[in-house]
N, CA, C and O atoms as a printed pandas DataFrame, in Angstrom:
     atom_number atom_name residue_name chain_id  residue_number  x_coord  y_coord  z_coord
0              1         N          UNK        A               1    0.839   -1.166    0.000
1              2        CA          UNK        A               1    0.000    0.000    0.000
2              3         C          UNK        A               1    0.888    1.234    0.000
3              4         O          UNK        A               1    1.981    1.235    0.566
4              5         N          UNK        A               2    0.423    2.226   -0.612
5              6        CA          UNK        A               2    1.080    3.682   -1.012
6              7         C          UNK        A               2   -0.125    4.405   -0.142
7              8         O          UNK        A               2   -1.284    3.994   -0.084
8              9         N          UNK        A               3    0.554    5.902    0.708
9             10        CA          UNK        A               3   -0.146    6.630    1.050
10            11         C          UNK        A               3    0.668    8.088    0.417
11            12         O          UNK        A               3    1.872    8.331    0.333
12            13         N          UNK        A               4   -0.182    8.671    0.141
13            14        CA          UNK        A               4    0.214   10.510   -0.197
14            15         C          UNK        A               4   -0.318   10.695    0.265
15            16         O          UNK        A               4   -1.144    9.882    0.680
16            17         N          UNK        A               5   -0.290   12.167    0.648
17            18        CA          UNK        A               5   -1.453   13.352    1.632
18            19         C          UNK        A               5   -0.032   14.479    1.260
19            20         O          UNK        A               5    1.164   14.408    0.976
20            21         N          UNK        A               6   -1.451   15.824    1.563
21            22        CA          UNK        A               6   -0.708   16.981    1.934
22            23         C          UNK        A               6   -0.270   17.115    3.102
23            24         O          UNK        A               6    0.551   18.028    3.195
24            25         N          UNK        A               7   -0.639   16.188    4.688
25            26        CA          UNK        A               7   -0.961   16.618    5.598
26            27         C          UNK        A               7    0.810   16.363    6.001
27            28         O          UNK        A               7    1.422   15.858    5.059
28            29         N          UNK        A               8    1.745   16.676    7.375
29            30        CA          UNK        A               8    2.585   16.673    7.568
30            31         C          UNK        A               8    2.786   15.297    8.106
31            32         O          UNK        A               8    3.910   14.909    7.789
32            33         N          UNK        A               9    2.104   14.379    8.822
33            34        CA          UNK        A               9    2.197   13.418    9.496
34            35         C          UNK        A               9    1.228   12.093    9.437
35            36         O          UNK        A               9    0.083   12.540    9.369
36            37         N          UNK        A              10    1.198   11.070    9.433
37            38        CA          UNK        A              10    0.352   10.107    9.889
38            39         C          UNK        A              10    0.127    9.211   11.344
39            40         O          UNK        A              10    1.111    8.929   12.029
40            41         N          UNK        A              11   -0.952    8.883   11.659
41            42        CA          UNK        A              11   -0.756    8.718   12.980
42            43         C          UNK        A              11   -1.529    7.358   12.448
43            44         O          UNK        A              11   -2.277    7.062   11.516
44            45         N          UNK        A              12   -0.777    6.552   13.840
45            46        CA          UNK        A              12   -1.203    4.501   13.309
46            47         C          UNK        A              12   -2.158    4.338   14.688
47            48         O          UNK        A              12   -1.795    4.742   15.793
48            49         N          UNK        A              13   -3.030    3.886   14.507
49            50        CA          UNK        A              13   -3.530    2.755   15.399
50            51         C          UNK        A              13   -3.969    1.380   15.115
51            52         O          UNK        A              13   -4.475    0.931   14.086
52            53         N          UNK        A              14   -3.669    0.776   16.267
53            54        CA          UNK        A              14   -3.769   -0.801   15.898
54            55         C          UNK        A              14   -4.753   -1.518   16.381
55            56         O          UNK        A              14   -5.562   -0.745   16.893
56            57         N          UNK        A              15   -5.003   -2.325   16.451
57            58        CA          UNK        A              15   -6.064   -3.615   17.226
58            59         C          UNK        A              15   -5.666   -3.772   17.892
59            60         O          UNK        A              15   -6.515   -4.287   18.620
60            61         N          UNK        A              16   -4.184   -3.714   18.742
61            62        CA          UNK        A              16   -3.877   -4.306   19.496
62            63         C          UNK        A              16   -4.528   -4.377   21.528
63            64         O          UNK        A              16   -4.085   -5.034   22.470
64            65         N          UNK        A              17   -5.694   -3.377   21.449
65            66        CA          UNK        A              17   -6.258   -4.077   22.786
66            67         C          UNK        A              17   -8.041   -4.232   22.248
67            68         O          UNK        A              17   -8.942   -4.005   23.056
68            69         N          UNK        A              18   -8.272   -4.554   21.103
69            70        CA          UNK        A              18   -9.608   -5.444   20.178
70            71         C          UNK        A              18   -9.264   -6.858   21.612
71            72         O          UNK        A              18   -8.242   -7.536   21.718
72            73         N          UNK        A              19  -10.482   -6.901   22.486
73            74        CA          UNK        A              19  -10.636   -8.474   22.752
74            75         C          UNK        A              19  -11.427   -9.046   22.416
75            76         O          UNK        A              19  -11.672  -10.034   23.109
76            77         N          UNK        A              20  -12.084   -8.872   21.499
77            78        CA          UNK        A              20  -13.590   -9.902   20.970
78            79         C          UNK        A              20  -14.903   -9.910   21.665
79            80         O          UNK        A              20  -15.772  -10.700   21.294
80            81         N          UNK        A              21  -15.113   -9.071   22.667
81            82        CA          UNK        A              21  -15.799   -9.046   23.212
82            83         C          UNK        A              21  -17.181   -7.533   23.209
83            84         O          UNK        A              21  -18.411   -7.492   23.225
84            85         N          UNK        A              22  -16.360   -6.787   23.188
85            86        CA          UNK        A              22  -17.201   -5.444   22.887
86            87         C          UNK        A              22  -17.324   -5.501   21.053
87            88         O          UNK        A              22  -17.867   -4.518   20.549
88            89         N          UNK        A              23  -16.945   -6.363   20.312
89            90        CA          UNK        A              23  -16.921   -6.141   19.112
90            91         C          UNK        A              23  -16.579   -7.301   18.467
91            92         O          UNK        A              23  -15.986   -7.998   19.289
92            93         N          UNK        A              24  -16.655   -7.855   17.415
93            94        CA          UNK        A              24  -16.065   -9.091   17.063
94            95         C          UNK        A              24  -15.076   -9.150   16.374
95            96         O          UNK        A              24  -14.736  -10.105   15.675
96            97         N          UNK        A              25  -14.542   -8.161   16.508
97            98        CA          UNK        A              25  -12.930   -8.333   16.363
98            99         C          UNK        A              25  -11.641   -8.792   17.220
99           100         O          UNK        A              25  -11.544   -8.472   18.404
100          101         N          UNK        A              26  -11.105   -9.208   16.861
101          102        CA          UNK        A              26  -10.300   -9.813   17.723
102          103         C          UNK        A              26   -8.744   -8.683   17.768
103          104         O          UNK        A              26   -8.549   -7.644   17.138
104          105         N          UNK        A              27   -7.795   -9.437   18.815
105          106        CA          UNK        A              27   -6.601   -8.567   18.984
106          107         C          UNK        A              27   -5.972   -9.013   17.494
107          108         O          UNK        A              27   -5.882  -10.086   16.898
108          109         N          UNK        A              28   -5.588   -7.648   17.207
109          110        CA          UNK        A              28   -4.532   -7.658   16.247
110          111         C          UNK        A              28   -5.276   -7.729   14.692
111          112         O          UNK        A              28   -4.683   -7.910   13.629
112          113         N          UNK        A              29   -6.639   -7.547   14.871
113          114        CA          UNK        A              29   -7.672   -7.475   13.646
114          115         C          UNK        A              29   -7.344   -6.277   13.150
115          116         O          UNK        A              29   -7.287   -6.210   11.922
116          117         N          UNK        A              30   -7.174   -5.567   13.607
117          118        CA          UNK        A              30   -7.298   -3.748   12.404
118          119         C          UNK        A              30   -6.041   -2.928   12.221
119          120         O          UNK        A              30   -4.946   -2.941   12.784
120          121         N          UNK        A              31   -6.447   -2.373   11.466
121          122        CA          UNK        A              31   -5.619   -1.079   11.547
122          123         C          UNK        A              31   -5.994    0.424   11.133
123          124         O          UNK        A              31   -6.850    0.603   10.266
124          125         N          UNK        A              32   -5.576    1.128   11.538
125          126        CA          UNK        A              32   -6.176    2.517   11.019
126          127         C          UNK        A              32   -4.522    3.655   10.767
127          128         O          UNK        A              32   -3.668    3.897   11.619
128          129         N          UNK        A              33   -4.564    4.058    9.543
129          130        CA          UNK        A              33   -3.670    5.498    9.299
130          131         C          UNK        A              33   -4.293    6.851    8.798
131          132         O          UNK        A              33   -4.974    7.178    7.827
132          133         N          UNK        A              34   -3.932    7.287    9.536
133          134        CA          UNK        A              34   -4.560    9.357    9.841
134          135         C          UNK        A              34   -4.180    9.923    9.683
135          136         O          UNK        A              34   -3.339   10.364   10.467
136          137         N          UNK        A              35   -4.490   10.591    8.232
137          138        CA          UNK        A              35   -3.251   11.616    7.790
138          139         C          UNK        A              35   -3.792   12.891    8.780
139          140         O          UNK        A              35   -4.926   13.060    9.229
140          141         N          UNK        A              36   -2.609   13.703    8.952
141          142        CA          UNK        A              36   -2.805   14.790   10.305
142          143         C          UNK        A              36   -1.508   15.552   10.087
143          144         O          UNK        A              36   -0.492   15.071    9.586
144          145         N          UNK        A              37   -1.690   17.013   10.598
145          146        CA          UNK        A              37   -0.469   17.231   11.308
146          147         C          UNK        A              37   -0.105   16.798   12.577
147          148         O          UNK        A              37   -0.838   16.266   13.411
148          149         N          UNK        A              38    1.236   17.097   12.680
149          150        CA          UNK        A              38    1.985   16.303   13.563
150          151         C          UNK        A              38    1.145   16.841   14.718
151          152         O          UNK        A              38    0.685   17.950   14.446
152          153         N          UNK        A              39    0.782   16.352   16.014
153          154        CA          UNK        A              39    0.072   16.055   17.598
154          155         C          UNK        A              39    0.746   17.614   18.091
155          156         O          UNK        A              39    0.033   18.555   18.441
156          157         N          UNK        A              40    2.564   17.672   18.026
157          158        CA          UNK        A              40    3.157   18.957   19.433
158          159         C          UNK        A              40    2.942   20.161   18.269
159          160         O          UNK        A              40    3.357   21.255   18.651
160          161         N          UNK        A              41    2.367   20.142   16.925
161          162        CA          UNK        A              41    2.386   21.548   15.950
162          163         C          UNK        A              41    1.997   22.727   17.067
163          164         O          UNK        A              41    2.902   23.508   17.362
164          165         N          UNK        A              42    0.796   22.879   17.653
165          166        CA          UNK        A              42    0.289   24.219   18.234
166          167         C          UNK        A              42    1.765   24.392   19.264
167          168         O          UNK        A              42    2.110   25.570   19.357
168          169         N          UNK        A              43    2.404   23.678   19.812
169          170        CA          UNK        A              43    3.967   24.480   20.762
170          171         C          UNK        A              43    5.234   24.245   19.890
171          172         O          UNK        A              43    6.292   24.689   20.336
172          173         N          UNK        A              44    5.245   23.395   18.328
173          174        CA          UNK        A              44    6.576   23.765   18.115
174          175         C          UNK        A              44    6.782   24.468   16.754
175          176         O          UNK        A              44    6.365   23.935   15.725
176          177         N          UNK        A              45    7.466   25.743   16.735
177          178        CA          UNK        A              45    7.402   26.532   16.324
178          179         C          UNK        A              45    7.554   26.325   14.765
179          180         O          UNK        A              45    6.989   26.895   13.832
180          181         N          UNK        A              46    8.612   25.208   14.793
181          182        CA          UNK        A              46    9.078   24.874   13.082
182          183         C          UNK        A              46    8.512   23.423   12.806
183          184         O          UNK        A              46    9.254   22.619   12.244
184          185         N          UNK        A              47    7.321   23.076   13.148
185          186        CA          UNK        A              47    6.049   22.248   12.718
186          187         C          UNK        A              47    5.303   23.206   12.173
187          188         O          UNK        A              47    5.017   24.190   12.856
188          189         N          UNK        A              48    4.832   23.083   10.772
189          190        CA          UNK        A              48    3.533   23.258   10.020
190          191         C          UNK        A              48    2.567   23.898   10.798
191          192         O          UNK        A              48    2.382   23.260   11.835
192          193         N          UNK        A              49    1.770   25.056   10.707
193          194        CA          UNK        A              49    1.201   25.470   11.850
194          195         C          UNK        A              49   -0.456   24.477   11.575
195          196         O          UNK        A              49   -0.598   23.762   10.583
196          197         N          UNK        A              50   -1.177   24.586   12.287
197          198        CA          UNK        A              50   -2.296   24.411   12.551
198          199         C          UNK        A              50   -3.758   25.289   12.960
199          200         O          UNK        A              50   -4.921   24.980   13.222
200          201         N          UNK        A              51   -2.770   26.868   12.820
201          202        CA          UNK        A              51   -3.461   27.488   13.185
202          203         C          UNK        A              51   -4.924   27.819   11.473
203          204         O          UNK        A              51   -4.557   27.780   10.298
204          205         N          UNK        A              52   -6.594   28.128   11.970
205          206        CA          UNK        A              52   -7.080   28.155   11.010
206          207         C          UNK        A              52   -7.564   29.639   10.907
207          208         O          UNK        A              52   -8.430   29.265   10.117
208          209         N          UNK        A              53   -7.738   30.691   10.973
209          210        CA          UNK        A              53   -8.278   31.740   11.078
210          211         C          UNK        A              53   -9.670   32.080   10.291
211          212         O          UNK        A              53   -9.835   31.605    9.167
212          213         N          UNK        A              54  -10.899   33.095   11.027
213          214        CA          UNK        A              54  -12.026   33.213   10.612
214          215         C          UNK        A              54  -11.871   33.212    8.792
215          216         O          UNK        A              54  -10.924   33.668    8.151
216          217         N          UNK        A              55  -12.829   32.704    8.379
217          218        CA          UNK        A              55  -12.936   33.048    6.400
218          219         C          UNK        A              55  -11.561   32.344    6.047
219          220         O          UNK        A              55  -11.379   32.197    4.838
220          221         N          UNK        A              56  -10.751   31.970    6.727
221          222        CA          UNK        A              56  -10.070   30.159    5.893
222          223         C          UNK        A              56  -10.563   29.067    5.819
223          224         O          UNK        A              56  -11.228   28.493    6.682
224          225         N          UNK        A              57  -10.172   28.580    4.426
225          226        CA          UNK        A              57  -10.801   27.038    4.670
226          227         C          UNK        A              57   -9.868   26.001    4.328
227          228         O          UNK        A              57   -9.121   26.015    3.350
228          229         N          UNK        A              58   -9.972   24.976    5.321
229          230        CA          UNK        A              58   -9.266   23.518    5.274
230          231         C          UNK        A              58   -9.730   22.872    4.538
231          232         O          UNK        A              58  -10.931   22.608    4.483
232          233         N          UNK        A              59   -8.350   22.235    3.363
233          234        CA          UNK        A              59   -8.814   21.294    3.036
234          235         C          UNK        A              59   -7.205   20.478    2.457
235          236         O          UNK        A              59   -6.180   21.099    2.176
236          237         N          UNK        A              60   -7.370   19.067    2.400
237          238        CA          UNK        A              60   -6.544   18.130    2.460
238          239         C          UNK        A              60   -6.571   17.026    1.687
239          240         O          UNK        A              60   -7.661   16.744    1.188
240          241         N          UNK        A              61   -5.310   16.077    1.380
241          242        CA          UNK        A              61   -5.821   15.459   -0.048
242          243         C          UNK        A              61   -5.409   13.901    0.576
243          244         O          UNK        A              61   -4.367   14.269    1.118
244          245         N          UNK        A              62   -5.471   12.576    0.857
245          246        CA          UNK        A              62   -4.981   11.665    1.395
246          247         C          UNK        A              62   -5.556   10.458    0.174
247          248         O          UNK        A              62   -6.699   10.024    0.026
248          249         N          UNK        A              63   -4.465   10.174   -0.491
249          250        CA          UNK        A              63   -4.666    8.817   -1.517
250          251         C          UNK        A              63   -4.189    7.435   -1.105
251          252         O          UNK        A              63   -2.963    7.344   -1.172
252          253         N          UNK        A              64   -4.618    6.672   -0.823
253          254        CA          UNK        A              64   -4.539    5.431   -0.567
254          255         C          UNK        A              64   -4.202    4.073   -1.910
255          256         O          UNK        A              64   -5.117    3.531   -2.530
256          257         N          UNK        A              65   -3.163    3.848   -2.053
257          258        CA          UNK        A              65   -3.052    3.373   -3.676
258          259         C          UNK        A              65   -2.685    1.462   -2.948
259          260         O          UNK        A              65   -2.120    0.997   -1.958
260          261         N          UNK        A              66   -3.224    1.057   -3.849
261          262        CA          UNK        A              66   -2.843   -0.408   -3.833
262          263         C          UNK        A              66   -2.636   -1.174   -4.899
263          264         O          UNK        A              66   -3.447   -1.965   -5.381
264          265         N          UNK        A              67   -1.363   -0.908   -5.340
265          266        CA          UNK        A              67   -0.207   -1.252   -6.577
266          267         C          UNK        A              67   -0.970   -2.914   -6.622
267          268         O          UNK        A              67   -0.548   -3.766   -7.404
């Protein structure tokens, strides 16, 4: 799998506490990637800002390719 995005960062989560019980998935069933800026952007200064101001608009491009 190929990911692009404009965004600065991706963030992973896993299955790894899925117990089969609240859901029928089991441990180690999923995965999820989030294109994002990076989590410390609003305190570090030379991260991508995050800031959005009134009459801007967000928007972001995230392609998911499977060669």
């Amino acid at each position: 799998m190929e990911v692009s995005t404009t965004e600065s960062g991706v963030q992973f989560y896993s299955g790894n506490l899925l117990d089969g019980v609240a859901t029928a998935y089991g441990r180690h069933a999923g995965l999820c990637l989030e294109t994002q800026h990076f989590p410390g952007s609003p305190n570090r200064e030379h991260f991508p800002s995050t800031v959005l101001r009134p009459g801007e608009e967000f928007a972001s491009t995230t392609v998911y390719r499977f060669p």
